[in-house]
C-alpha positions as a Python dict, from the first residue, in 0.01 Angstrom:
ca = {
    (1, 'M'): (0, 0, 0),
    (2, 'S'): (-220, 182, -245),
    (3, 'Q'): (-591, 221, -218),
    (4, 'Y'): (-606, 41, -555),
    (5, 'P'): (-415, -287, -513),
    (6, 'Y'): (-435, -374, -883),
    (7, 'G'): (-328, -33, -1010),
    (8, 'P'): (-497, 304, -1038),
    (9, 'H'): (-823, 335, -1226),
    (10, 'S'): (-951, 617, -1442),
    (11, 'A'): (-1195, 676, -1725),
    (12, 'H'): (-909, 635, -1972),
    (13, 'G'): (-771, 319, -1814),
    (14, 'P'): (-471, 280, -1587),
    (15, 'G'): (-155, 448, -1702),
    (16, 'T'): (-289, 585, -2030),
    (17, 'P'): (-150, 923, -2135),
    (18, 'G'): (-476, 1111, -2072),
    (19, 'S'): (-527, 983, -1720),
    (20, 'P'): (-408, 1166, -1409),
    (21, 'W'): (-237, 841, -1307),
    (22, 'A'): (-11, 826, -1613),
    (23, 'A'): (349, 747, -1523),
    (24, 'G'): (265, 732, -1151),
    (25, 'R'): (160, 1097, -1127),
    (26, 'I'): (-85, 1202, -862),
    (27, 'P'): (-342, 1470, -931),
    (28, 'P'): (-226, 1818, -829),
    (29, 'A'): (-339, 1952, -493),
    (30, 'T'): (-645, 2170, -532),
    (31, 'P'): (-685, 2507, -358),
    (32, 'D'): (-944, 2345, -130),
    (33, 'L'): (-694, 2079, -23),
    (34, 'R'): (-427, 2341, 43),
    (35, 'L'): (-681, 2536, 252),
    (36, 'L'): (-763, 2218, 443),
    (37, 'L'): (-393, 2168, 523),
    (38, 'K'): (-366, 2529, 647),
    (39, 'L'): (-673, 2482, 864),
    (40, 'T'): (-516, 2166, 1010),
    (41, 'V'): (-209, 2364, 1115),
    (42, 'A'): (-426, 2647, 1253),
    (43, 'S'): (-632, 2399, 1456),
    (44, 'F'): (-315, 2248, 1602),
    (45, 'A'): (-175, 2593, 1689),
    (46, 'L'): (-498, 2689, 1867),
    (47, 'S'): (-494, 2356, 2047),
    (48, 'V'): (-143, 2425, 2176),
    (49, 'L'): (-242, 2779, 2276),
    (50, 'G'): (-541, 2643, 2468),
    (51, 'S'): (-318, 2391, 2643),
    (52, 'L'): (-70, 2660, 2744),
    (53, 'I'): (-347, 2882, 2881),
    (54, 'G'): (-492, 2581, 3063),
    (55, 'Y'): (-149, 2507, 3209),
    (56, 'A'): (-110, 2865, 3328),
    (57, 'A'): (-456, 2867, 3484),
    (58, 'S'): (-414, 2530, 3657),
    (59, 'S'): (-70, 2625, 3791),
    (60, 'E'): (-214, 2939, 3949),
    (61, 'Q'): (-506, 2744, 4093),
    (62, 'L'): (-274, 2478, 4239),
    (63, 'A'): (-53, 2742, 4395),
    (64, 'A'): (-357, 2894, 4566),
    (65, 'A'): (-512, 2562, 4673),
    (66, 'P'): (-421, 2441, 5023),
    (67, 'G'): (-346, 2076, 5090),
    (68, 'V'): (-247, 1959, 4742),
    (69, 'P'): (103, 1828, 4806),
    (70, 'F'): (128, 1564, 4533),
    (71, 'L'): (-1, 1778, 4246),
    (72, 'G'): (268, 2035, 4202),
    (73, 'T'): (349, 2258, 3911),
    (74, 'G'): (594, 2000, 3776),
    (75, 'F'): (320, 1740, 3751),
    (76, 'V'): (90, 1983, 3571),
    (77, 'L'): (373, 2085, 3334),
    (78, 'A'): (456, 1721, 3258),
    (79, 'S'): (87, 1652, 3190),
    (80, 'A'): (67, 1953, 2956),
    (81, 'V'): (380, 1849, 2766),
    (82, 'L'): (255, 1490, 2733),
    (83, 'G'): (-85, 1613, 2617),
    (84, 'I'): (68, 1845, 2358),
    (85, 'G'): (293, 1561, 2237),
    (86, 'I'): (1, 1322, 2191),
    (87, 'N'): (-198, 1596, 2022),
    (88, 'A'): (91, 1670, 1786),
    (89, 'G'): (108, 1303, 1693),
    (90, 'L'): (-263, 1291, 1613),
    (91, 'Y'): (-244, 1606, 1402),
    (92, 'A'): (61, 1466, 1220),
    (93, 'L'): (-132, 1145, 1156),
    (94, 'V'): (-381, 1353, 957),
    (95, 'Y'): (-163, 1631, 813),
    (96, 'F'): (121, 1441, 646),
    (97, 'P'): (-87, 1169, 475),
    (98, 'L'): (-343, 1433, 375),
    (99, 'R'): (-59, 1632, 219),
    (100, 'E'): (19, 1318, 20),
    (101, 'Q'): (-350, 1312, -77),
    (102, 'R'): (-441, 990, 100),
    (103, 'Q'): (-815, 938, 131),
    (104, 'W'): (-790, 755, 464),
    (105, 'A'): (-631, 1066, 619),
    (106, 'W'): (-925, 1272, 499),
    (107, 'I'): (-1166, 1029, 668),
    (108, 'L'): (-957, 1026, 986),
    (109, 'G'): (-947, 1407, 980),
    (110, 'I'): (-1326, 1423, 958),
    (111, 'V'): (-1355, 1189, 1257),
    (112, 'F'): (-1099, 1388, 1461),
    (113, 'A'): (-1251, 1727, 1368),
    (114, 'S'): (-1600, 1604, 1460),
    (115, 'L'): (-1472, 1480, 1796),
    (116, 'A'): (-1289, 1811, 1849),
    (117, 'V'): (-1605, 2011, 1782),
    (118, 'L'): (-1804, 1793, 2020),
    (119, 'G'): (-1530, 1805, 2286),
    (120, 'T'): (-1490, 2182, 2260),
    (121, 'L'): (-1865, 2235, 2294),
    (122, 'V'): (-1875, 2014, 2603),
    (123, 'N'): (-1574, 2194, 2756),
    (124, 'V'): (-1725, 2538, 2695),
    (125, 'V'): (-2058, 2431, 2845),
    (126, 'L'): (-1881, 2284, 3149),
    (127, 'F'): (-1663, 2593, 3184),
    (128, 'L'): (-1969, 2815, 3185),
    (129, 'A'): (-2177, 2585, 3405),
    (130, 'V'): (-1921, 2526, 3682),
    (131, 'P'): (-1889, 2823, 3914),
    (132, 'A'): (-1559, 3008, 3921),
    (133, 'V'): (-1293, 2880, 4156),
    (134, 'P'): (-1260, 3112, 4458),
    (135, 'A'): (-885, 3140, 4393),
    (136, 'M'): (-963, 3303, 4060),
    (137, 'S'): (-1060, 3642, 4190),
    (138, 'G'): (-925, 3982, 4102),
    (139, 'V'): (-702, 3985, 3795),
    (140, 'Q'): (-739, 3610, 3734),
    (141, 'G'): (-1118, 3631, 3752),
    (142, 'A'): (-1119, 3920, 3506),
    (143, 'M'): (-912, 3711, 3263),
    (144, 'Q'): (-1160, 3421, 3266),
    (145, 'P'): (-1317, 3521, 2931),
    (146, 'L'): (-970, 3502, 2774),
    (147, 'Y'): (-963, 3132, 2856),
    (148, 'L'): (-1264, 3089, 2626),
    (149, 'L'): (-1104, 3271, 2332),
    (150, 'P'): (-879, 2986, 2208),
    (151, 'A'): (-1164, 2739, 2253),
    (152, 'A'): (-1401, 2957, 2051),
    (153, 'L'): (-1143, 3012, 1777),
    (154, 'K'): (-1062, 2640, 1765),
    (155, 'L'): (-1432, 2561, 1742),
    (156, 'V'): (-1466, 2796, 1444),
    (157, 'V'): (-1156, 2654, 1273),
    (158, 'D'): (-1272, 2294, 1325),
    (159, 'V'): (-1620, 2367, 1188),
    (160, 'V'): (-1466, 2543, 886),
    (161, 'W'): (-1233, 2241, 846),
    (162, 'L'): (-1536, 2011, 827),
    (163, 'V'): (-1709, 2240, 575),
    (164, 'V'): (-1400, 2259, 353),
    (165, 'A'): (-1339, 1885, 384),
    (166, 'V'): (-1667, 1800, 212),
    (167, 'R'): (-1606, 2031, -84),
    (168, 'P'): (-1570, 1858, -421),
    (169, 'G'): (-1224, 2015, -470),
    (170, 'V'): (-1088, 1817, -176),
    (171, 'R'): (-1238, 1489, -295),
    (172, 'A'): (-1100, 1549, -644),
    (173, 'A'): (-744, 1567, -511),
    (174, 'L'): (-758, 1250, -302),
    (175, 'R'): (-646, 911, -425),
}
């Protein structure tokens, strides 16, 4: 169902030749909207990368932890796959309707990006505040800063997404 249940509205009236809604046309995607779509894909890719690094780190920690019989690598892998699947669904819920220039997807994207920024900040603070696991010594301990790299990049991409989302060029393309 359309955002305008009684037909599209414009300064020229619905369906008049000068309006962007003439003959059912939608306004063309602006460069800002195309950039927003690219940032959505980049955010998803960084999210998947962070999940894979988290899976690798947790698998190594579980292998080194004594007395954890019920949490094996298979359980962690299944959790990672399920998490990535849910994440993909949420990103698709924003990306595809936004590509069709739906305003509700833009609003949902702002909500999700805001939550992602807040969640990433909390995760980074917790990662830095909690002392390193004893099993993460040697090579694993030296790689700890690499675990922060996808989170930092995702934080930057999500903040840029929010900045681009409020540009007038994005609002002009939405219906």
